[in-house]
PDB file of C-alpha atoms in Angstrom:
ATOM      1  CA  MET L  16     -13.493 -55.159 132.257  1.00 52.00           C
ATOM      2  CA  ARG L  17     -14.135 -58.803 133.082  1.00 60.00           C
ATOM      3  CA  PRO L  18     -15.060 -59.501 136.703  1.00 55.00           C
ATOM      4  CA  ARG L  19     -12.639 -61.654 138.642  1.00 63.00           C
ATOM      5  CA  ASN L  20     -15.476 -63.699 140.008  1.00 67.00           C
ATOM      6  CA  LYS L  21     -17.934 -64.616 137.267  1.00 75.00           C
ATOM      7  CA  TRP L  22     -20.621 -65.308 139.856  1.00 79.00           C
ATOM      8  CA  GLU L  23     -20.701 -61.774 141.252  1.00 79.00           C
ATOM      9  CA  PRO L  24     -23.032 -60.328 138.557  1.00 80.00           C
ATOM     10  CA  TRP L  25     -25.441 -63.221 139.088  1.00 83.00           C
ATOM     11  CA  LEU L  26     -25.429 -62.728 142.854  1.00 86.00           C
ATOM     12  CA  PHE L  27     -26.292 -59.047 142.505  1.00 88.00           C
ATOM     13  CA  SER L  28     -29.039 -59.723 139.966  1.00 90.00           C
ATOM     14  CA  ALA L  29     -30.385 -62.797 141.794  1.00 91.00           C
ATOM     15  CA  PRO L  30     -33.050 -60.952 143.890  1.00 92.00           C
ATOM     16  CA  ALA L  31     -34.555 -59.280 140.800  1.00 92.00           C
ATOM     17  CA  LEU L  32     -34.359 -62.523 138.812  1.00 92.00           C
ATOM     18  CA  ILE L  33     -36.084 -64.494 141.568  1.00 95.00           C
ATOM     19  CA  VAL L  34     -38.921 -61.964 141.767  1.00 94.00           C
ATOM     20  CA  TYR L  35     -39.255 -61.907 137.963  1.00 92.00           C
ATOM     21  CA  VAL L  36     -39.359 -65.689 137.716  1.00 94.00           C
ATOM     22  CA  CYS L  37     -41.912 -66.015 140.522  1.00 93.00           C
ATOM     23  CA  ILE L  38     -44.359 -63.303 139.458  1.00 92.00           C
ATOM     24  CA  VAL L  39     -43.924 -63.389 135.666  1.00 90.00           C
ATOM     25  CA  LEU L  40     -42.440 -66.568 134.218  1.00 92.00           C
ATOM     26  CA  VAL L  41     -44.107 -69.081 136.545  1.00 94.00           C
ATOM     27  CA  PRO L  42     -47.640 -67.627 136.062  1.00 91.00           C
ATOM     28  CA  VAL L  43     -47.086 -67.510 132.292  1.00 93.00           C
ATOM     29  CA  VAL L  44     -46.059 -71.177 132.215  1.00 94.00           C
ATOM     30  CA  TRP L  45     -49.004 -72.194 134.417  1.00 94.00           C
ATOM     31  CA  SER L  46     -51.418 -70.226 132.215  1.00 93.00           C
ATOM     32  CA  ILE L  47     -50.137 -72.048 129.146  1.00 94.00           C
ATOM     33  CA  VAL L  48     -50.602 -75.374 130.938  1.00 94.00           C
ATOM     34  CA  TYR L  49     -54.118 -74.520 132.159  1.00 94.00           C
ATOM     35  CA  SER L  50     -55.111 -73.291 128.689  1.00 95.00           C
ATOM     36  CA  VAL L  51     -55.171 -76.840 127.314  1.00 95.00           C
ATOM     37  CA  PHE L  52     -57.476 -78.101 130.074  1.00 95.00           C
ATOM     38  CA  ASP L  53     -61.148 -77.722 130.934  1.00 94.00           C
ATOM     39  CA  TRP L  54     -61.217 -76.904 134.644  1.00 92.00           C
ATOM     40  CA  ASN L  55     -63.607 -75.101 136.991  1.00 89.00           C
ATOM     41  CA  GLY L  56     -61.179 -74.969 139.898  1.00 84.00           C
ATOM     42  CA  ILE L  57     -62.863 -77.778 141.854  1.00 87.00           C
ATOM     43  CA  SER L  58     -63.396 -80.895 139.760  1.00 88.00           C
ATOM     44  CA  ALA L  59     -60.683 -82.874 138.015  1.00 90.00           C
ATOM     45  CA  MET L  60     -58.891 -81.190 135.125  1.00 92.00           C
ATOM     46  CA  LYS L  61     -59.872 -82.517 131.700  1.00 93.00           C
ATOM     47  CA  PHE L  62     -57.383 -82.281 128.843  1.00 94.00           C
ATOM     48  CA  VAL L  63     -59.000 -80.657 125.776  1.00 93.00           C
ATOM     49  CA  GLY L  64     -55.951 -79.728 123.704  1.00 90.00           C
ATOM     50  CA  LEU L  65     -56.467 -76.624 121.583  1.00 92.00           C
ATOM     51  CA  GLN L  66     -60.251 -76.507 121.976  1.00 94.00           C
ATOM     52  CA  ASN L  67     -60.073 -73.438 124.219  1.00 95.00           C
ATOM     53  CA  TYR L  68     -58.131 -71.571 121.538  1.00 94.00           C
ATOM     54  CA  SER L  69     -60.470 -72.584 118.721  1.00 94.00           C
ATOM     55  CA  ARG L  70     -63.415 -71.585 120.918  1.00 93.00           C
ATOM     56  CA  MET L  71     -62.144 -67.987 121.033  1.00 92.00           C
ATOM     57  CA  PHE L  72     -62.750 -67.351 117.349  1.00 88.00           C
ATOM     58  CA  GLY L  73     -66.403 -68.350 117.658  1.00 90.00           C
ATOM     59  CA  ASP L  74     -66.944 -66.365 120.845  1.00 93.00           C
ATOM     60  CA  GLU L  75     -68.776 -63.146 119.927  1.00 93.00           C
ATOM     61  CA  VAL L  76     -67.876 -61.457 123.206  1.00 93.00           C
ATOM     62  CA  PHE L  77     -64.186 -62.208 122.685  1.00 95.00           C
ATOM     63  CA  VAL L  78     -64.266 -60.923 119.104  1.00 94.00           C
ATOM     64  CA  THR L  79     -65.946 -57.722 120.313  1.00 94.00           C
ATOM     65  CA  SER L  80     -63.430 -57.307 123.125  1.00 95.00           C
ATOM     66  CA  PHE L  81     -60.561 -57.880 120.684  1.00 95.00           C
ATOM     67  CA  PHE L  82     -61.700 -55.069 118.372  1.00 95.00           C
ATOM     68  CA  ASN L  83     -62.392 -52.903 121.425  1.00 95.00           C
ATOM     69  CA  ASN L  84     -58.799 -53.559 122.477  1.00 94.00           C
ATOM     70  CA  LEU L  85     -57.510 -52.405 119.096  1.00 94.00           C
ATOM     71  CA  PHE L  86     -59.564 -49.200 119.320  1.00 96.00           C
ATOM     72  CA  PHE L  87     -58.468 -48.682 122.924  1.00 96.00           C
ATOM     73  CA  MET L  88     -54.814 -49.187 121.936  1.00 95.00           C
ATOM     74  CA  ALA L  89     -54.915 -46.908 118.867  1.00 95.00           C
ATOM     75  CA  VAL L  90     -56.818 -43.993 120.415  1.00 96.00           C
ATOM     76  CA  GLY L  91     -55.157 -44.380 123.816  1.00 95.00           C
ATOM     77  CA  THR L  92     -51.663 -44.415 122.320  1.00 95.00           C
ATOM     78  CA  ILE L  93     -52.236 -41.313 120.200  1.00 95.00           C
ATOM     79  CA  TYR L  94     -53.900 -39.482 123.080  1.00 96.00           C
ATOM     80  CA  GLN L  95     -51.326 -40.346 125.746  1.00 95.00           C
ATOM     81  CA  VAL L  96     -48.204 -39.828 123.619  1.00 95.00           C
ATOM     82  CA  PHE L  97     -49.422 -36.572 122.045  1.00 95.00           C
ATOM     83  CA  THR L  98     -50.685 -35.108 125.343  1.00 95.00           C
ATOM     84  CA  GLY L  99     -47.549 -36.136 127.228  1.00 94.00           C
ATOM     85  CA  LEU L 100     -45.381 -34.582 124.513  1.00 94.00           C
ATOM     86  CA  ILE L 101     -47.340 -31.317 124.503  1.00 94.00           C
ATOM     87  CA  MET L 102     -47.133 -31.057 128.307  1.00 92.00           C
ATOM     88  CA  ALA L 103     -43.369 -31.706 128.161  1.00 93.00           C
ATOM     89  CA  ILE L 104     -42.897 -28.998 125.507  1.00 92.00           C
ATOM     90  CA  ILE L 105     -44.893 -26.554 127.627  1.00 91.00           C
ATOM     91  CA  LEU L 106     -42.765 -27.304 130.674  1.00 90.00           C
ATOM     92  CA  THR L 107     -39.473 -26.866 128.810  1.00 89.00           C
ATOM     93  CA  ASN L 108     -40.537 -23.349 127.818  1.00 86.00           C
ATOM     94  CA  ILE L 109     -41.716 -22.224 131.258  1.00 85.00           C
ATOM     95  CA  THR L 110     -39.200 -20.920 133.769  1.00 77.00           C
ATOM     96  CA  LYS L 111     -41.363 -19.712 136.662  1.00 81.00           C
ATOM     97  CA  GLY L 112     -43.703 -22.212 138.299  1.00 78.00           C
ATOM     98  CA  ASN L 113     -42.193 -25.124 136.392  1.00 81.00           C
ATOM     99  CA  ASN L 114     -41.965 -27.387 139.435  1.00 84.00           C
ATOM    100  CA  ILE L 115     -45.562 -26.710 140.465  1.00 87.00           C
ATOM    101  CA  LEU L 116     -46.842 -27.575 136.984  1.00 85.00           C
ATOM    102  CA  ARG L 117     -44.839 -30.794 136.954  1.00 86.00           C
ATOM    103  CA  VAL L 118     -46.444 -31.867 140.219  1.00 86.00           C
ATOM    104  CA  ILE L 119     -49.930 -30.947 138.977  1.00 87.00           C
ATOM    105  CA  TYR L 120     -49.428 -32.857 135.715  1.00 87.00           C
ATOM    106  CA  PHE L 121     -48.111 -35.925 137.540  1.00 89.00           C
ATOM    107  CA  ILE L 122     -50.785 -36.120 140.275  1.00 90.00           C
ATOM    108  CA  PRO L 123     -53.176 -38.388 138.264  1.00 90.00           C
ATOM    109  CA  CYS L 124     -50.400 -41.000 137.975  1.00 91.00           C
ATOM    110  CA  ILE L 125     -50.196 -41.454 141.737  1.00 90.00           C
ATOM    111  CA  ILE L 126     -53.945 -41.387 142.438  1.00 91.00           C
ATOM    112  CA  SER L 127     -55.587 -44.805 142.552  1.00 90.00           C
ATOM    113  CA  SER L 128     -57.659 -45.878 139.567  1.00 91.00           C
ATOM    114  CA  MET L 129     -60.668 -46.324 141.836  1.00 92.00           C
ATOM    115  CA  ALA L 130     -60.512 -42.688 142.964  1.00 93.00           C
ATOM    116  CA  ILE L 131     -60.126 -41.366 139.408  1.00 93.00           C
ATOM    117  CA  CYS L 132     -62.980 -43.530 138.131  1.00 92.00           C
ATOM    118  CA  LYS L 133     -65.288 -42.394 140.927  1.00 91.00           C
ATOM    119  CA  ILE L 134     -64.475 -38.754 140.166  1.00 91.00           C
ATOM    120  CA  PHE L 135     -65.333 -39.188 136.493  1.00 92.00           C
ATOM    121  CA  GLU L 136     -68.380 -41.245 137.395  1.00 90.00           C
ATOM    122  CA  LYS L 137     -69.719 -38.300 139.405  1.00 88.00           C
ATOM    123  CA  LEU L 138     -68.830 -35.889 136.618  1.00 90.00           C
ATOM    124  CA  LEU L 139     -70.465 -37.895 133.816  1.00 89.00           C
ATOM    125  CA  SER L 140     -73.437 -39.575 135.467  1.00 86.00           C
ATOM    126  CA  VAL L 141     -76.990 -38.620 134.553  1.00 84.00           C
ATOM    127  CA  GLU L 142     -78.788 -40.334 137.430  1.00 81.00           C
ATOM    128  CA  PRO L 143     -77.910 -39.031 139.967  1.00 80.00           C
ATOM    129  CA  GLN L 144     -77.198 -35.883 138.031  1.00 81.00           C
ATOM    130  CA  GLY L 145     -73.511 -35.218 137.479  1.00 84.00           C
ATOM    131  CA  VAL L 146     -71.649 -32.040 136.620  1.00 87.00           C
ATOM    132  CA  LEU L 147     -71.759 -32.539 132.840  1.00 88.00           C
ATOM    133  CA  ALA L 148     -75.466 -33.393 132.860  1.00 86.00           C
ATOM    134  CA  ALA L 149     -76.203 -30.292 134.959  1.00 88.00           C
ATOM    135  CA  ILE L 150     -74.260 -28.074 132.553  1.00 89.00           C
ATOM    136  CA  MET L 151     -76.014 -29.555 129.508  1.00 87.00           C
ATOM    137  CA  GLU L 152     -79.404 -29.172 131.159  1.00 86.00           C
ATOM    138  CA  GLY L 153     -78.603 -25.564 132.063  1.00 87.00           C
ATOM    139  CA  MET L 154     -77.803 -24.906 128.398  1.00 88.00           C
ATOM    140  CA  GLY L 155     -81.137 -26.377 127.351  1.00 85.00           C
ATOM    141  CA  MET L 156     -79.611 -29.592 125.999  1.00 85.00           C
ATOM    142  CA  GLU L 157     -80.627 -33.190 126.621  1.00 86.00           C
ATOM    143  CA  PRO L 158     -78.088 -34.845 128.977  1.00 85.00           C
ATOM    144  CA  ILE L 159     -76.175 -37.772 127.478  1.00 85.00           C
ATOM    145  CA  ALA L 160     -75.398 -40.824 129.602  1.00 84.00           C
ATOM    146  CA  LEU L 161     -71.866 -41.255 128.289  1.00 87.00           C
ATOM    147  CA  LEU L 162     -71.076 -44.261 130.464  1.00 86.00           C
ATOM    148  CA  SER L 163     -74.204 -46.205 129.514  1.00 85.00           C
ATOM    149  CA  GLU L 164     -74.346 -45.306 125.817  1.00 86.00           C
ATOM    150  CA  PRO L 165     -72.725 -48.067 123.711  1.00 87.00           C
ATOM    151  CA  LYS L 166     -71.347 -45.601 121.146  1.00 88.00           C
ATOM    152  CA  TRP L 167     -69.669 -43.438 123.812  1.00 90.00           C
ATOM    153  CA  ALA L 168     -68.680 -45.842 126.600  1.00 92.00           C
ATOM    154  CA  LEU L 169     -65.472 -47.171 125.036  1.00 94.00           C
ATOM    155  CA  LEU L 170     -64.237 -43.709 124.040  1.00 94.00           C
ATOM    156  CA  VAL L 171     -64.871 -42.365 127.542  1.00 94.00           C
ATOM    157  CA  VAL L 172     -63.035 -45.308 129.118  1.00 94.00           C
ATOM    158  CA  THR L 173     -60.108 -44.754 126.731  1.00 95.00           C
ATOM    159  CA  LEU L 174     -59.840 -41.057 127.564  1.00 94.00           C
ATOM    160  CA  VAL L 175     -60.115 -41.591 131.322  1.00 94.00           C
ATOM    161  CA  ASP L 176     -57.401 -44.251 131.200  1.00 94.00           C
ATOM    162  CA  GLY L 177     -55.223 -41.923 129.136  1.00 94.00           C
ATOM    163  CA  TYR L 178     -55.794 -39.066 131.585  1.00 93.00           C
ATOM    164  CA  LYS L 179     -54.298 -41.191 134.340  1.00 92.00           C
ATOM    165  CA  PHE L 180     -51.032 -41.911 132.501  1.00 92.00           C
ATOM    166  CA  CYS L 181     -50.337 -38.772 130.441  1.00 93.00           C
ATOM    167  CA  GLY L 182     -48.216 -37.369 133.275  1.00 92.00           C
ATOM    168  CA  LEU L 183     -45.910 -40.389 133.168  1.00 92.00           C
ATOM    169  CA  TYR L 184     -45.022 -39.827 129.522  1.00 94.00           C
ATOM    170  CA  MET L 185     -44.725 -36.107 130.162  1.00 94.00           C
ATOM    171  CA  VAL L 186     -41.928 -36.888 132.649  1.00 93.00           C
ATOM    172  CA  ILE L 187     -40.151 -39.151 130.139  1.00 94.00           C
ATOM    173  CA  PHE L 188     -40.306 -36.603 127.311  1.00 95.00           C
ATOM    174  CA  TYR L 189     -39.385 -33.731 129.621  1.00 93.00           C
ATOM    175  CA  SER L 190     -36.296 -35.615 130.836  1.00 92.00           C
ATOM    176  CA  ALA L 191     -35.311 -36.314 127.220  1.00 93.00           C
ATOM    177  CA  PHE L 192     -35.629 -32.641 126.267  1.00 92.00           C
ATOM    178  CA  MET L 193     -33.579 -31.584 129.307  1.00 91.00           C
ATOM    179  CA  ALA L 194     -30.806 -34.014 128.291  1.00 91.00           C
ATOM    180  CA  ILE L 195     -30.285 -32.219 124.956  1.00 89.00           C
ATOM    181  CA  SER L 196     -27.128 -30.126 125.058  1.00 87.00           C
ATOM    182  CA  ASN L 197     -27.668 -26.360 125.258  1.00 85.00           C
ATOM    183  CA  ASP L 198     -24.836 -25.932 122.746  1.00 88.00           C
ATOM    184  CA  VAL L 199     -26.944 -27.616 120.068  1.00 86.00           C
ATOM    185  CA  VAL L 200     -29.939 -25.405 120.821  1.00 82.00           C
ATOM    186  CA  GLU L 201     -27.846 -22.229 120.888  1.00 85.00           C
ATOM    187  CA  ALA L 202     -26.161 -23.130 117.598  1.00 87.00           C
ATOM    188  CA  ALA L 203     -29.570 -23.635 115.995  1.00 83.00           C
ATOM    189  CA  TYR L 204     -30.737 -20.285 117.360  1.00 83.00           C
ATOM    190  CA  ILE L 205     -27.659 -18.540 115.920  1.00 85.00           C
ATOM    191  CA  ASP L 206     -28.316 -20.185 112.543  1.00 81.00           C
ATOM    192  CA  GLY L 207     -31.774 -18.613 112.503  1.00 83.00           C
ATOM    193  CA  CYS L 208     -33.979 -21.534 113.580  1.00 84.00           C
ATOM    194  CA  THR L 209     -37.373 -20.503 114.855  1.00 85.00           C
ATOM    195  CA  TRP L 210     -38.958 -22.062 117.936  1.00 84.00           C
ATOM    196  CA  GLY L 211     -40.988 -24.478 115.841  1.00 86.00           C
ATOM    197  CA  GLN L 212     -38.042 -25.419 113.619  1.00 88.00           C
ATOM    198  CA  GLN L 213     -35.928 -26.246 116.668  1.00 88.00           C
ATOM    199  CA  TYR L 214     -38.441 -28.896 117.706  1.00 88.00           C
ATOM    200  CA  ARG L 215     -39.156 -30.156 114.200  1.00 88.00           C
ATOM    201  CA  TYR L 216     -35.584 -30.504 112.931  1.00 87.00           C
ATOM    202  CA  ILE L 217     -33.462 -30.792 116.096  1.00 88.00           C
ATOM    203  CA  LYS L 218     -35.138 -31.673 119.375  1.00 90.00           C
ATOM    204  CA  LEU L 219     -37.733 -34.211 118.240  1.00 90.00           C
ATOM    205  CA  PRO L 220     -35.306 -36.118 115.954  1.00 89.00           C
ATOM    206  CA  MET L 221     -32.772 -36.228 118.799  1.00 90.00           C
ATOM    207  CA  ILE L 222     -35.230 -37.985 121.127  1.00 91.00           C
ATOM    208  CA  LYS L 223     -36.470 -40.407 118.464  1.00 89.00           C
ATOM    209  CA  ASN L 224     -35.370 -43.444 120.478  1.00 89.00           C
ATOM    210  CA  ILE L 225     -37.372 -42.193 123.451  1.00 92.00           C
ATOM    211  CA  PHE L 226     -40.475 -42.248 121.259  1.00 92.00           C
ATOM    212  CA  PHE L 227     -39.971 -45.957 120.621  1.00 91.00           C
ATOM    213  CA  VAL L 228     -39.534 -46.623 124.344  1.00 91.00           C
ATOM    214  CA  VAL L 229     -42.707 -44.706 125.118  1.00 94.00           C
ATOM    215  CA  LEU L 230     -44.615 -46.537 122.375  1.00 93.00           C
ATOM    216  CA  VAL L 231     -43.623 -49.903 123.854  1.00 92.00           C
ATOM    217  CA  ILE L 232     -44.818 -48.845 127.302  1.00 93.00           C
ATOM    218  CA  VAL L 233     -48.061 -47.272 126.057  1.00 95.00           C
ATOM    219  CA  ILE L 234     -49.077 -50.059 123.686  1.00 93.00           C
ATOM    220  CA  ASN L 235     -48.326 -52.760 126.248  1.00 91.00           C
ATOM    221  CA  GLY L 236     -50.255 -50.847 128.877  1.00 92.00           C
ATOM    222  CA  THR L 237     -53.298 -50.247 126.694  1.00 94.00           C
ATOM    223  CA  LEU L 238     -53.454 -53.841 125.460  1.00 93.00           C
ATOM    224  CA  LYS L 239     -53.438 -55.130 129.050  1.00 91.00           C
ATOM    225  CA  SER L 240     -55.618 -52.384 130.517  1.00 92.00           C
ATOM    226  CA  PHE L 241     -58.188 -53.612 132.996  1.00 93.00           C
ATOM    227  CA  ASP L 242     -59.012 -51.391 135.941  1.00 92.00           C
ATOM    228  CA  VAL L 243     -60.625 -48.305 134.360  1.00 92.00           C
ATOM    229  CA  SER L 244     -62.961 -50.267 132.088  1.00 92.00           C
ATOM    230  CA  TYR L 245     -63.927 -52.670 134.861  1.00 93.00           C
ATOM    231  CA  ILE L 246     -64.609 -49.964 137.446  1.00 92.00           C
ATOM    232  CA  LEU L 247     -66.388 -47.446 135.213  1.00 91.00           C
ATOM    233  CA  THR L 248     -68.587 -49.683 133.069  1.00 91.00           C
ATOM    234  CA  ASN L 249     -67.817 -53.315 133.978  1.00 89.00           C
ATOM    235  CA  GLY L 250     -67.410 -53.892 130.249  1.00 85.00           C
ATOM    236  CA  GLY L 251     -70.903 -52.704 129.407  1.00 81.00           C
ATOM    237  CA  PRO L 252     -73.332 -51.795 128.172  1.00 80.00           C
ATOM    238  CA  GLY L 253     -73.666 -54.925 126.049  1.00 79.00           C
ATOM    239  CA  SER L 254     -69.889 -55.508 125.961  1.00 83.00           C
ATOM    240  CA  ALA L 255     -69.472 -52.087 124.322  1.00 89.00           C
ATOM    241  CA  SER L 256     -66.409 -51.333 126.463  1.00 91.00           C
ATOM    242  CA  GLU L 257     -65.359 -54.918 127.165  1.00 94.00           C
ATOM    243  CA  LEU L 258     -61.610 -55.431 126.828  1.00 94.00           C
ATOM    244  CA  VAL L 259     -59.714 -58.699 126.545  1.00 94.00           C
ATOM    245  CA  ALA L 260     -58.328 -58.290 130.072  1.00 95.00           C
ATOM    246  CA  THR L 261     -61.746 -57.667 131.642  1.00 95.00           C
ATOM    247  CA  TYR L 262     -63.302 -60.545 129.706  1.00 95.00           C
ATOM    248  CA  THR L 263     -60.455 -62.815 130.797  1.00 95.00           C
ATOM    249  CA  TYR L 264     -61.041 -61.902 134.441  1.00 94.00           C
ATOM    250  CA  LYS L 265     -64.791 -62.490 134.215  1.00 94.00           C
ATOM    251  CA  THR L 266     -64.338 -65.796 132.393  1.00 94.00           C
ATOM    252  CA  ALA L 267     -61.800 -67.159 134.859  1.00 92.00           C
ATOM    253  CA  PHE L 268     -63.058 -65.835 138.197  1.00 91.00           C
ATOM    254  CA  SER L 269     -66.757 -65.082 137.709  1.00 89.00           C
ATOM    255  CA  SER L 270     -67.650 -67.988 135.415  1.00 89.00           C
ATOM    256  CA  THR L 271     -64.921 -70.257 136.899  1.00 91.00           C
ATOM    257  CA  GLN L 272     -63.771 -71.342 133.441  1.00 93.00           C
ATOM    258  CA  PHE L 273     -60.099 -71.350 134.314  1.00 94.00           C
ATOM    259  CA  GLY L 274     -59.013 -73.248 131.215  1.00 95.00           C
ATOM    260  CA  TYR L 275     -60.704 -70.892 128.774  1.00 95.00           C
ATOM    261  CA  GLY L 276     -59.679 -67.879 130.859  1.00 94.00           C
ATOM    262  CA  SER L 277     -56.050 -69.054 130.717  1.00 95.00           C
ATOM    263  CA  ALA L 278     -56.307 -69.364 126.931  1.00 95.00           C
ATOM    264  CA  LEU L 279     -57.536 -65.766 126.766  1.00 95.00           C
ATOM    265  CA  SER L 280     -54.625 -64.618 128.923  1.00 94.00           C
ATOM    266  CA  VAL L 281     -52.162 -66.457 126.665  1.00 95.00           C
ATOM    267  CA  PHE L 282     -53.722 -64.720 123.658  1.00 95.00           C
ATOM    268  CA  LEU L 283     -53.235 -61.376 125.428  1.00 94.00           C
ATOM    269  CA  LEU L 284     -49.595 -62.245 126.063  1.00 92.00           C
ATOM    270  CA  VAL L 285     -49.006 -63.162 122.404  1.00 94.00           C
ATOM    271  CA  GLU L 286     -50.807 -60.002 121.269  1.00 93.00           C
ATOM    272  CA  SER L 287     -48.525 -57.841 123.414  1.00 92.00           C
ATOM    273  CA  LEU L 288     -45.391 -59.640 122.195  1.00 92.00           C
ATOM    274  CA  VAL L 289     -46.440 -59.180 118.558  1.00 93.00           C
ATOM    275  CA  ALA L 290     -47.057 -55.460 119.151  1.00 91.00           C
ATOM    276  CA  VAL L 291     -43.623 -55.026 120.744  1.00 89.00           C
ATOM    277  CA  GLY L 292     -42.017 -57.013 117.917  1.00 92.00           C
ATOM    278  CA  ILE L 293     -43.581 -54.725 115.307  1.00 92.00           C
ATOM    279  CA  ILE L 294     -42.296 -51.647 117.130  1.00 90.00           C
ATOM    280  CA  ARG L 295     -38.809 -53.168 117.294  1.00 89.00           C
ATOM    281  CA  ILE L 296     -38.855 -53.766 113.531  1.00 90.00           C
ATOM    282  CA  PHE L 297     -39.732 -50.130 112.864  1.00 87.00           C
ATOM    283  CA  GLN L 298     -37.055 -49.023 115.337  1.00 86.00           C
ATOM    284  CA  GLN L 299     -34.364 -51.095 113.598  1.00 87.00           C
ATOM    285  CA  ARG L 300     -35.395 -49.767 110.201  1.00 86.00           C
ATOM    286  CA  ALA L 301     -35.243 -46.199 111.500  1.00 82.00           C
ATOM    287  CA  ALA L 302     -31.777 -46.885 112.932  1.00 80.00           C
ATOM    288  CA  LYS L 303     -30.545 -48.237 109.581  1.00 80.00           C
ATOM    289  CA  ARG L 304     -31.804 -45.136 107.760  1.00 78.00           C
ATOM    290  CA  ASP L 305     -29.784 -42.987 110.149  1.00 68.00           C
TER     291      ASP L 305
END
């Protein structure tokens, strides 16, 4: 049906479009503009062309943060998607206490990152002694400072960040499972499908598109993650848990290198767009096979 007044759809979508333009498109454009200047926020802006972008590839901290981002994205995506899926499967097979479990699973999503980080900081700290250190000491083991050990810091940050968002993907998967018709499930049961076969051959293939949606959300979120790494370790020790987003923030606002910081933010934007584009390609190929 074609609307009588062609302006009506635009009027209804205008508030959302205005907000989107103001808080997304305008900052993106300004970041691109700033990225070709050398500016400390006070003195006159000096045009440097693509020097800020070429500088990135010789910046050891940026290179480290880039590879940290890839690790954070890979491990975080697997952890969050798999855990959210398992929690959703558990909920679909529980009848009593289902609502209580859903609330418990979702609580980390609504708690502030600062609160979650402080909880884990108390659990994992060695000085003052945290819960994990006390348990290890009680077992006669040498406590490990997970947050200050370069080989453990990034993994811990990844898992804590994933803990916060697993409940979100649990809700998405749970809703997808609940949308599957009972007739399909009952027909599979009559045909002799076991519990595992129902998920492998029927339920999981039927929510395949939801997997792609979740992957887009997770990968975008992990690539742009900032708060957990910054609060727990501040990118340390020795940039061991430094991410592109935290390095961008420090460069722009701590070192007042707004031009170079803008170039880093543009790189982060391009990285996220490339990741989403790759997922879309796989999604289209999967659709063609079907």
